[in-house]
Coordinates of C-alpha atoms in Angstrom, one line a residue:
Chain A
X1 CA 158.0 85.8 162.0
X2 CA 161.2 88.3 161.5
X3 CA 164.8 87.6 161.2
X4 CA 166.1 87.7 164.3
X5 CA 163.5 85.1 165.4
X6 CA 164.8 82.8 162.4
X7 CA 168.0 83.0 163.7
X8 CA 167.5 82.4 166.8
X9 CA 165.5 79.4 166.1
X10 CA 168.2 78.4 163.9
X11 CA 170.6 78.4 166.9
X12 CA 168.0 76.7 169.6
X13 CA 168.1 73.8 166.9
X14 CA 171.3 73.3 166.4
X15 CA 172.0 73.2 170.4
X16 CA 169.1 70.9 170.8
X17 CA 170.8 68.5 168.8
X18 CA 174.1 68.6 169.7
X19 CA 172.8 68.3 173.7
X20 CA 170.6 65.4 173.2
X21 CA 172.3 62.5 170.8
X22 CA 171.8 60.0 173.3
X23 CA 168.1 60.1 174.2
X24 CA 165.5 57.5 173.4
X25 CA 163.4 58.6 170.8
X26 CA 159.7 59.3 170.4
X27 CA 157.4 60.1 167.7
X28 CA 156.7 64.0 167.5
X29 CA 155.0 64.4 164.1
X30 CA 152.9 62.8 161.6
X31 CA 151.8 63.7 158.4
X32 CA 149.6 62.2 155.9
X33 CA 148.2 62.7 152.3
X34 CA 146.9 60.6 149.3
X35 CA 148.8 60.2 146.4
X36 CA 146.4 59.7 142.9
X37 CA 148.0 57.0 140.6
X38 CA 147.6 58.9 137.9
X39 CA 147.6 58.8 134.1
X40 CA 150.7 61.3 133.9
X41 CA 152.9 58.8 136.4
X42 CA 155.5 57.4 134.7
X43 CA 155.1 53.6 133.5
X44 CA 158.0 51.0 134.9
X45 CA 159.1 49.4 131.7
X46 CA 160.4 46.3 134.0
X47 CA 156.8 46.0 135.4
X48 CA 155.1 46.4 132.5
X49 CA 157.4 44.0 130.5
X50 CA 156.0 41.6 133.0
X51 CA 152.5 41.9 132.9
X52 CA 153.1 41.9 129.0
X53 CA 152.6 38.2 128.0
X54 CA 149.6 38.0 131.1
X55 CA 147.8 40.7 129.2
X56 CA 148.4 40.2 125.9
X57 CA 146.3 36.2 126.7
X58 CA 143.6 38.2 128.3
X59 CA 143.2 40.6 125.7
X60 CA 143.0 38.1 122.9
X61 CA 140.3 36.5 124.7
X62 CA 138.1 39.4 126.5
X63 CA 137.8 42.3 123.9
X64 CA 136.1 41.5 120.8
X65 CA 132.8 43.5 120.9
X66 CA 129.8 41.2 121.6
X67 CA 126.8 44.1 121.9
X68 CA 126.3 48.2 122.2
X69 CA 125.5 49.9 125.2
X70 CA 123.1 52.5 124.6
X71 CA 124.1 54.4 127.6
X72 CA 126.1 54.4 130.8
X73 CA 124.2 51.2 133.0
X74 CA 124.5 51.4 137.1
X75 CA 123.0 49.9 140.0
X76 CA 122.6 53.1 141.7
X77 CA 120.3 54.7 139.2
X78 CA 117.6 54.1 141.0
X79 CA 116.1 53.7 144.5
X80 CA 114.5 50.5 144.4
X81 CA 115.6 49.1 140.9
X82 CA 118.7 49.9 139.0
X83 CA 119.4 50.0 135.0
X84 CA 122.1 47.2 135.9
X85 CA 120.4 45.2 138.5
X86 CA 117.6 44.8 136.2
X87 CA 119.6 44.2 133.1
X88 CA 121.4 41.4 135.2
X89 CA 118.2 39.9 136.5
X90 CA 116.5 39.6 133.0
X91 CA 119.3 38.3 131.5
X92 CA 119.2 35.3 134.2
X93 CA 115.8 34.7 133.6
X94 CA 116.0 34.9 129.7
X95 CA 119.1 32.2 129.8
X96 CA 118.5 30.1 132.4
X97 CA 114.6 29.2 132.1
X98 CA 115.0 27.3 128.9
X99 CA 117.7 25.5 130.7
X100 CA 115.3 24.9 133.7
X101 CA 112.5 24.1 131.9
X102 CA 114.2 21.2 129.7
X103 CA 115.8 19.8 132.8
X104 CA 112.5 19.8 135.0
X105 CA 109.6 20.5 132.8
X106 CA 109.0 23.6 135.7
X107 CA 109.6 27.1 134.9
X108 CA 111.7 29.6 136.7
X109 CA 108.8 32.4 138.3
X110 CA 111.4 35.0 139.4
X111 CA 115.2 36.0 139.9
X112 CA 116.2 37.3 142.9
X113 CA 120.2 38.5 143.3
X114 CA 122.2 40.6 145.3
X115 CA 122.7 44.3 144.9
X116 CA 126.7 43.8 145.8
X117 CA 127.2 41.2 142.9
X118 CA 127.0 44.0 140.4
X119 CA 130.9 44.6 140.8
X120 CA 130.8 47.5 138.0
X121 CA 129.0 50.0 135.9
X122 CA 128.6 49.1 132.5
X123 CA 130.4 52.2 130.1
X124 CA 128.5 53.4 127.0
X125 CA 129.8 51.8 123.9
X126 CA 131.3 48.4 123.2
X127 CA 130.3 45.8 125.3
X128 CA 132.9 42.6 125.4
X129 CA 133.4 39.5 127.1
X130 CA 135.3 42.0 129.6
X131 CA 132.4 43.8 130.5
X132 CA 130.9 40.7 131.7
X133 CA 133.8 39.7 133.9
X134 CA 133.9 43.2 135.7
X135 CA 130.2 43.5 136.3
X136 CA 130.5 39.9 137.4
X137 CA 133.8 38.4 138.3
X138 CA 132.7 35.9 140.6
X139 CA 132.2 32.5 139.6
X140 CA 128.8 32.5 141.0
X141 CA 126.5 29.3 139.5
X142 CA 122.9 30.3 138.6
X143 CA 120.5 27.6 141.1
X144 CA 116.6 27.4 141.1
X145 CA 115.1 26.8 144.1
X146 CA 111.2 25.7 145.0
X147 CA 109.9 28.2 147.9
X148 CA 106.7 28.1 149.4
X149 CA 104.7 31.3 149.7
X150 CA 105.4 31.9 153.5
X151 CA 109.0 31.9 152.5
X152 CA 108.6 34.1 149.6
X153 CA 107.3 36.9 152.1
X154 CA 110.5 36.4 154.2
X155 CA 112.1 37.1 151.1
X156 CA 110.3 40.4 150.0
X157 CA 110.4 41.3 153.8
X158 CA 114.5 41.2 153.2
X159 CA 114.2 43.2 150.0
X160 CA 112.5 45.9 151.7
X161 CA 114.2 45.6 154.7
X162 CA 117.5 46.1 152.8
X163 CA 117.1 49.3 151.5
X164 CA 119.1 48.4 148.2
X165 CA 117.8 47.5 144.9
X166 CA 118.6 44.3 144.7
X167 CA 118.3 42.8 141.2
X168 CA 115.1 41.0 140.7
X169 CA 112.9 39.9 137.7
X170 CA 109.4 38.5 137.0
X171 CA 108.4 39.8 140.5
X172 CA 106.8 43.1 140.8
X173 CA 106.5 45.1 144.6
X174 CA 104.3 48.0 145.3
X175 CA 105.2 49.6 148.8
X176 CA 102.5 51.9 150.3
X177 CA 103.9 54.5 152.3
X178 CA 104.6 53.1 155.6
X179 CA 106.8 50.8 153.2
X180 CA 104.6 47.7 153.5
X181 CA 104.3 45.8 149.8
X182 CA 100.4 46.8 148.7
X183 CA 101.2 44.7 145.9
X184 CA 103.0 41.5 145.3
X185 CA 102.7 40.5 141.3
X186 CA 104.4 37.1 140.1
X187 CA 104.5 36.6 136.4
X188 CA 101.9 39.2 136.3
X189 CA 99.6 37.2 138.8
X190 CA 98.9 38.3 142.1
X191 CA 100.9 36.4 144.8
X192 CA 99.1 33.6 146.5
X193 CA 100.3 32.5 149.9
X194 CA 99.2 28.8 149.7
X195 CA 101.5 28.2 146.7
X196 CA 105.0 27.3 145.7
X197 CA 107.4 29.2 143.5
X198 CA 110.6 28.5 141.4
X199 CA 113.1 31.2 142.4
X200 CA 116.3 31.7 140.3
X201 CA 119.0 32.9 142.7
X202 CA 122.9 32.3 142.7
X203 CA 124.9 29.2 144.4
X204 CA 126.7 32.0 146.6
X205 CA 123.0 33.5 148.4
X206 CA 121.8 30.0 148.5
X207 CA 124.6 29.0 150.9
X208 CA 124.1 31.8 153.1
X209 CA 125.7 35.0 151.5
X210 CA 124.6 38.6 152.5
X211 CA 122.6 36.5 155.3
X212 CA 119.9 35.6 153.0
X213 CA 118.9 33.0 155.9
X214 CA 115.2 32.7 154.0
X215 CA 117.0 30.3 151.3
X216 CA 117.7 27.7 153.8
X217 CA 114.4 26.4 153.8
X218 CA 114.2 25.9 150.5
X219 CA 112.0 22.9 149.4
X220 CA 114.3 21.5 146.7
X221 CA 117.0 23.0 144.1
X222 CA 118.3 22.7 141.1
X223 CA 121.9 24.0 140.2
X224 CA 121.6 24.3 136.5
X225 CA 125.6 24.3 135.5
X226 CA 125.7 27.9 134.4
X227 CA 127.5 30.8 135.6
X228 CA 125.9 34.0 135.9
X229 CA 128.5 35.6 134.1
X230 CA 128.7 33.2 131.0
X231 CA 124.7 33.6 131.1
X232 CA 125.8 37.6 130.4
X233 CA 128.1 36.6 127.9
X234 CA 125.8 34.5 125.8
X235 CA 123.0 37.0 126.1
X236 CA 125.3 40.0 124.9
X237 CA 126.0 37.9 121.9
X238 CA 122.3 37.3 120.8
X239 CA 121.4 40.8 121.0
X240 CA 122.9 44.1 119.1
X241 CA 122.1 46.9 122.1
X242 CA 121.7 47.1 125.8
X243 CA 119.4 49.9 127.2
X244 CA 118.1 48.7 130.3
X245 CA 115.7 51.2 132.4
X246 CA 114.9 51.7 135.6
X247 CA 111.3 50.8 135.7
X248 CA 108.0 49.7 138.1
X249 CA 109.1 46.0 139.1
X250 CA 109.6 47.3 142.8
X251 CA 108.9 51.0 143.6
X252 CA 107.1 53.3 146.3
X253 CA 103.7 54.7 145.5
X254 CA 102.9 58.1 145.9
Chain B
X1 CA 165.6 72.6 183.0
X2 CA 163.3 75.6 182.1
X3 CA 165.3 76.6 179.5
X4 CA 164.8 73.1 177.8
X5 CA 161.3 73.5 178.1
X6 CA 161.8 77.1 176.4
X7 CA 164.0 75.3 173.5
X8 CA 161.5 72.5 172.9
X9 CA 158.7 74.6 172.5
X10 CA 160.5 77.3 170.4
X11 CA 161.7 74.8 168.1
X12 CA 158.2 73.1 167.8
X13 CA 156.6 76.5 167.5
X14 CA 159.0 77.4 164.8
X15 CA 158.1 74.0 162.5
X16 CA 154.8 74.3 163.2
X17 CA 154.7 77.8 161.5
X18 CA 155.9 76.4 158.5
X19 CA 159.9 76.5 158.5
X20 CA 160.1 73.4 156.2
X21 CA 164.0 74.5 155.8
X22 CA 164.3 73.8 159.4
X23 CA 162.6 70.8 159.3
X24 CA 164.9 69.3 156.5
X25 CA 168.1 70.2 158.5
X26 CA 167.4 68.5 161.6
X27 CA 166.0 65.6 159.1
X28 CA 169.6 64.8 158.0
X29 CA 170.7 64.7 161.4
X30 CA 170.9 61.4 163.4
X31 CA 169.1 62.4 166.1
X32 CA 166.0 62.7 164.0
X33 CA 164.8 59.7 162.5
X34 CA 161.9 59.6 159.4
X35 CA 159.5 56.5 158.4
X36 CA 157.6 56.8 155.7
X37 CA 154.4 54.0 155.4
X38 CA 152.7 53.6 152.1
X39 CA 149.6 51.5 151.3
X40 CA 147.0 50.1 149.3
X41 CA 143.6 48.2 149.9
X42 CA 141.2 46.1 148.3
X43 CA 142.9 46.3 144.8
X44 CA 141.2 43.5 143.6
X45 CA 143.2 42.5 141.0
X46 CA 143.3 45.4 139.2
X47 CA 146.3 44.8 137.2
X48 CA 146.2 47.3 134.2
X49 CA 144.9 50.9 134.6
X50 CA 141.1 51.4 134.0
X51 CA 140.3 52.6 130.1
X52 CA 139.9 55.9 129.0
X53 CA 136.3 55.6 128.8
X54 CA 135.9 54.3 132.1
X55 CA 132.8 56.5 133.6
X56 CA 134.4 56.7 137.3
X57 CA 138.3 56.4 136.9
X58 CA 139.3 56.9 133.6
X59 CA 143.0 56.5 133.0
X60 CA 143.3 56.2 136.6
X61 CA 145.7 53.3 138.7
X62 CA 148.2 50.5 137.1
X63 CA 150.4 48.2 138.6
X64 CA 153.5 49.7 136.3
X65 CA 152.5 53.5 137.6
X66 CA 152.0 52.4 141.2
X67 CA 155.9 50.7 140.9
X68 CA 157.3 53.9 139.7
X69 CA 155.7 56.0 142.3
X70 CA 156.7 53.9 145.3
X71 CA 160.1 53.8 143.7
X72 CA 160.6 57.7 143.5
X73 CA 159.6 57.3 147.2
X74 CA 161.9 54.9 148.3
X75 CA 164.5 56.8 146.6
X76 CA 163.7 59.9 148.4
X77 CA 163.5 57.9 151.3
X78 CA 165.1 54.6 152.0
X79 CA 163.2 54.0 155.5
X80 CA 159.7 53.4 153.6
X81 CA 157.6 50.5 154.7
X82 CA 154.9 49.2 151.6
X83 CA 151.6 47.6 153.1
X84 CA 148.4 46.2 151.5
X85 CA 145.1 45.7 153.9
X86 CA 143.6 43.2 151.8
X87 CA 141.3 42.0 149.1
X88 CA 144.3 41.5 146.7
X89 CA 142.6 38.9 144.8
X90 CA 138.9 39.2 142.4
X91 CA 137.7 41.8 140.3
X92 CA 139.3 41.4 136.9
X93 CA 139.8 38.8 134.4
X94 CA 143.7 38.5 135.6
X95 CA 142.1 36.6 138.8
X96 CA 140.0 34.0 136.7
X97 CA 142.8 33.1 134.3
X98 CA 145.7 33.1 137.1
X99 CA 144.3 32.7 140.4
X100 CA 146.1 35.8 141.9
X101 CA 149.7 34.1 140.6
X102 CA 150.2 37.7 139.0
X103 CA 148.8 39.7 141.7
X104 CA 151.5 38.4 144.3
X105 CA 154.5 38.3 141.8
X106 CA 153.5 42.1 141.0
X107 CA 153.2 42.9 145.0
X108 CA 156.9 40.9 145.4
X109 CA 158.3 43.1 142.8
X110 CA 157.2 46.2 144.5
X111 CA 158.8 44.6 147.6
X112 CA 155.6 44.8 149.9
X113 CA 156.0 44.5 153.1
X114 CA 153.1 42.3 154.4
X115 CA 149.2 42.5 153.8
X116 CA 146.4 41.4 155.8
X117 CA 144.0 38.8 154.5
X118 CA 140.3 40.0 153.1
X119 CA 137.4 38.3 152.6
X120 CA 137.7 37.8 148.8
X121 CA 141.3 36.3 149.2
X122 CA 139.4 33.4 150.0
X123 CA 137.7 32.9 146.9
X124 CA 139.5 30.2 145.3
X125 CA 138.9 28.7 148.7
X126 CA 141.7 28.1 151.1
X127 CA 143.4 26.1 148.6
X128 CA 143.2 28.5 145.9
X129 CA 145.2 31.0 148.3
X130 CA 147.6 28.4 149.8
X131 CA 148.7 27.4 146.0
X132 CA 149.7 31.2 145.6
X133 CA 151.6 31.3 148.6
X134 CA 155.1 30.4 146.4
X135 CA 154.6 33.4 144.6
X136 CA 154.4 35.9 147.8
X137 CA 157.6 37.5 148.8
X138 CA 155.9 39.4 151.8
X139 CA 154.2 38.8 155.0
X140 CA 150.6 37.6 155.8
X141 CA 149.1 39.0 158.7
X142 CA 146.0 38.2 160.2
X143 CA 145.7 38.1 164.3
X144 CA 142.3 37.0 164.6
X145 CA 142.3 34.5 161.9
X146 CA 143.2 31.1 163.1
X147 CA 144.6 28.9 160.6
X148 CA 146.2 26.0 162.3
X149 CA 143.4 23.6 161.6
X150 CA 143.4 24.0 158.2
X151 CA 146.3 24.4 154.7
X152 CA 147.2 27.7 155.3
X153 CA 148.9 27.1 158.8
X154 CA 152.1 28.3 159.2
X155 CA 151.8 30.8 156.4
X156 CA 149.9 33.2 158.3
X157 CA 151.6 35.5 161.4
X158 CA 149.4 37.4 163.6
X159 CA 151.9 40.3 163.6
X160 CA 155.5 40.8 162.6
X161 CA 157.9 43.6 163.8
X162 CA 159.9 45.7 161.1
X163 CA 163.3 47.3 162.3
X164 CA 164.1 50.3 159.9
X165 CA 166.8 52.5 160.4
X166 CA 166.8 51.2 164.3
X167 CA 163.2 51.8 164.8
X168 CA 161.2 48.8 166.0
X169 CA 158.0 49.4 163.9
X170 CA 155.1 46.5 165.1
X171 CA 152.3 45.6 162.4
X172 CA 149.4 43.1 163.1
X173 CA 146.4 42.3 160.8
X174 CA 142.7 41.9 161.6
X175 CA 140.1 40.1 159.1
X176 CA 136.4 40.9 158.7
X177 CA 133.7 38.1 160.2
X178 CA 133.7 35.4 157.3
X179 CA 129.8 34.3 158.4
X180 CA 127.7 35.6 155.3
X181 CA 130.6 36.8 153.5
X182 CA 132.3 33.8 152.9
X183 CA 131.1 30.5 152.5
X184 CA 132.3 28.1 154.7
X185 CA 133.4 25.6 151.7
X186 CA 135.7 28.0 151.0
X187 CA 137.1 28.8 154.4
X188 CA 136.9 25.8 155.7
X189 CA 137.8 25.4 159.2
X190 CA 139.0 28.9 159.6
X191 CA 138.3 30.3 162.6
X192 CA 137.6 34.0 163.0
X193 CA 137.7 35.7 166.7
X194 CA 136.6 39.0 168.0
X195 CA 139.2 41.8 166.5
X196 CA 138.7 44.2 169.1
X197 CA 139.7 41.6 172.1
X198 CA 142.3 40.2 169.8
X199 CA 143.9 44.2 168.6
X200 CA 144.2 45.1 172.3
X201 CA 146.3 41.7 173.0
X202 CA 148.2 42.5 169.8
X203 CA 149.3 46.0 170.5
X204 CA 150.3 45.3 174.3
X205 CA 152.4 42.9 173.0
X206 CA 154.0 45.1 170.5
X207 CA 154.0 48.4 172.3
X208 CA 154.3 46.9 176.0
X209 CA 156.4 44.0 176.1
X210 CA 158.5 44.4 172.8
X211 CA 158.3 48.1 173.1
X212 CA 158.3 49.0 169.6
X213 CA 158.3 52.5 168.6
X214 CA 155.4 52.4 166.5
X215 CA 152.3 50.3 166.2
X216 CA 150.4 49.7 163.2
X217 CA 147.1 47.9 162.2
X218 CA 146.6 46.4 158.5
X219 CA 142.7 45.7 159.0
X220 CA 140.1 44.4 156.7
X221 CA 137.2 45.3 159.0
X222 CA 135.7 48.1 157.3
X223 CA 135.7 52.1 158.0
X224 CA 132.5 52.5 159.9
X225 CA 129.2 50.6 160.0
X226 CA 126.1 52.1 161.3
X227 CA 125.2 48.9 163.3
X228 CA 126.8 48.8 166.3
X229 CA 127.5 45.4 166.7
X230 CA 129.9 45.4 163.4
X231 CA 133.3 46.1 164.4
X232 CA 134.9 48.5 162.2
X233 CA 138.1 50.8 162.0
X234 CA 136.6 53.7 164.0
X235 CA 135.3 51.7 166.6
X236 CA 138.7 49.9 167.0
X237 CA 140.4 53.1 167.3
X238 CA 138.2 54.0 170.3
X239 CA 139.2 50.6 171.8
X240 CA 143.3 50.6 171.4
X241 CA 145.5 52.5 173.6
X242 CA 149.1 51.7 171.8
X243 CA 147.8 51.6 167.9
X244 CA 149.0 54.9 166.1
X245 CA 148.0 53.7 162.6
X246 CA 145.0 51.8 161.5
X247 CA 145.4 51.2 157.6
X248 CA 141.9 50.4 156.4
X249 CA 139.9 48.1 153.8
X250 CA 136.8 46.6 153.0
X251 CA 134.3 49.4 152.6
X252 CA 136.3 50.6 149.9
X253 CA 135.9 54.2 151.7
X254 CA 137.5 56.6 149.6
X255 CA 139.1 59.2 152.4
X256 CA 140.5 62.2 150.9
X257 CA 143.0 62.7 153.7
X258 CA 143.2 60.5 156.9
X259 CA 141.2 60.5 159.7
X260 CA 142.2 62.0 163.2
X261 CA 140.6 60.4 166.0
X262 CA 140.8 60.1 169.3
X263 CA 142.0 56.3 170.7
X264 CA 140.6 54.4 174.0
X265 CA 143.3 57.4 176.4
X266 CA 142.5 60.5 174.4
X267 CA 145.2 60.7 171.9
X268 CA 144.6 61.4 168.3
X269 CA 145.6 58.9 166.1
X270 CA 145.4 58.2 162.5
X271 CA 142.7 55.5 160.3
X272 CA 143.0 55.8 156.6
X273 CA 141.6 53.8 153.9
X274 CA 142.7 54.8 150.0
X275 CA 139.4 53.3 148.3
X276 CA 140.1 50.7 145.9
X277 CA 141.5 49.3 142.6
X278 CA 144.9 50.9 143.5
X279 CA 143.7 54.4 142.2
X280 CA 145.5 55.8 145.2
X281 CA 148.3 55.1 147.4
X282 CA 148.1 56.4 150.7
X283 CA 151.2 57.6 152.1
X284 CA 151.8 58.4 156.2
X285 CA 155.3 59.9 157.1
X286 CA 156.7 60.0 161.1
X287 CA 159.0 61.5 162.1
X288 CA 160.9 60.3 165.4
X289 CA 163.0 62.8 167.6
X290 CA 165.1 62.6 171.0
X291 CA 162.3 62.3 174.2
X292 CA 163.2 65.4 175.2
X293 CA 162.8 67.5 172.1
X294 CA 159.3 66.3 171.9
X295 CA 158.3 68.1 174.7
X296 CA 154.9 66.5 174.8
X297 CA 153.7 63.0 174.8
X298 CA 151.7 63.4 171.6
X299 CA 152.5 63.7 168.0
X300 CA 151.8 66.8 165.9
X301 CA 149.9 65.4 163.5
X302 CA 149.6 67.3 159.8
X303 CA 147.3 66.3 157.1
X304 CA 147.0 67.6 153.6

């Protein structure tokens, strides 16, 4: 645009402002963008000082090293099962089964949790109580329900239809080319429709979370009064290294 | 009159071609008003920045840094409103240890103006939410959650009108269906209604009856679902007539820039959502001018 036109526009703008001061107003222009809260931003000292006592108390509880993650652990590294899901479900089995057995004399057949319940990945390196809070911030308790074989089929159908790598342990499902289960093993033995199974899950899912309506058909339920997060913390204290991998507990056959 | 039209066209085309200096001159005059809307969503108790070794968001976020950014923007334009689209609670031990007290206190210190209520804000039950209300010096807006049979009765409004430099800004809130997301023992007698219908009522009230200059929705419905039966922000945009900005949440959708969509009467409006965990702050600037300088009914939208 040349200079003449610019001057013309300036004149017209001033003219416009003088002539229109009492007019009602209307939206003329909108602009939008997102601003990163980047590390380069200055810390507001008064806010930081306000947070400090809360932060210090938390850190003293949360930041001692319990175990080491051998690699990054994520819930999205596999289509049908994931390293983070396998870790969580295997921990629930390992930590809850002895308690359940002591209380009832029965053993857990398999674990079924929800993909959405894993709230953060675990980064390679030190694993702390804080890690467990990040992965599982919810105060959800482990419950064990007794399901008949028909309800277990509904659970498996839910799992297949959800197309999500919901955490499972103790059950193995192989899908055929049409996404139907061609093999279901529970504790290494073929699934029997006439049999009842003890399934460990969370109270959130049992009470209707994630629309897992099949849990409403539970014949019995035992709340073992143990948070999923606390099971993780207790397990991290026992092991030195976490190295869960995507495996063949749920997969599609070629 | 012909000259008027010509003037309006010329000024707007000049501004469109990027003569920034001209826009600033015009903005300093009373006839041009500038409103800045800042927003967050799904902060989920992320008070501190992510650690340096975090695999997704190293060193990003943090309330103390958000505070300095917001303060700078307020310094640049005092006509600024700050909103949150829900799920303030749950996600770090700050929530497990302190129940949301610190989140509300800090948002009050940052001078948040309003928030809507997300499904996770029920995580300590409706009693747990009520317990933190004394720490919140900002409004809770939810038009489609009815709390009248709960302890939260009187603590949540469907909408609020904010007066900013003579402009009337109507803001209403919408929450997601509770079934399957929030256990009944937590939400108790909270009643959910269809957000699309309620939104239509709210925007009519704010734009037509109350003659607001701008109508904004704080939504925790989620950005977009493949299941057409689930209400979402894009569906809301297509069904409303007067809502000009939908600030969304729930789906943790990281929009690089606001989405421009057609509303129910074919006008362009904005839907925005800035992911989660306080990693980004959304910023939308609205400029108002005298009616006869605007030229057309539809505002020019530029996105960066």
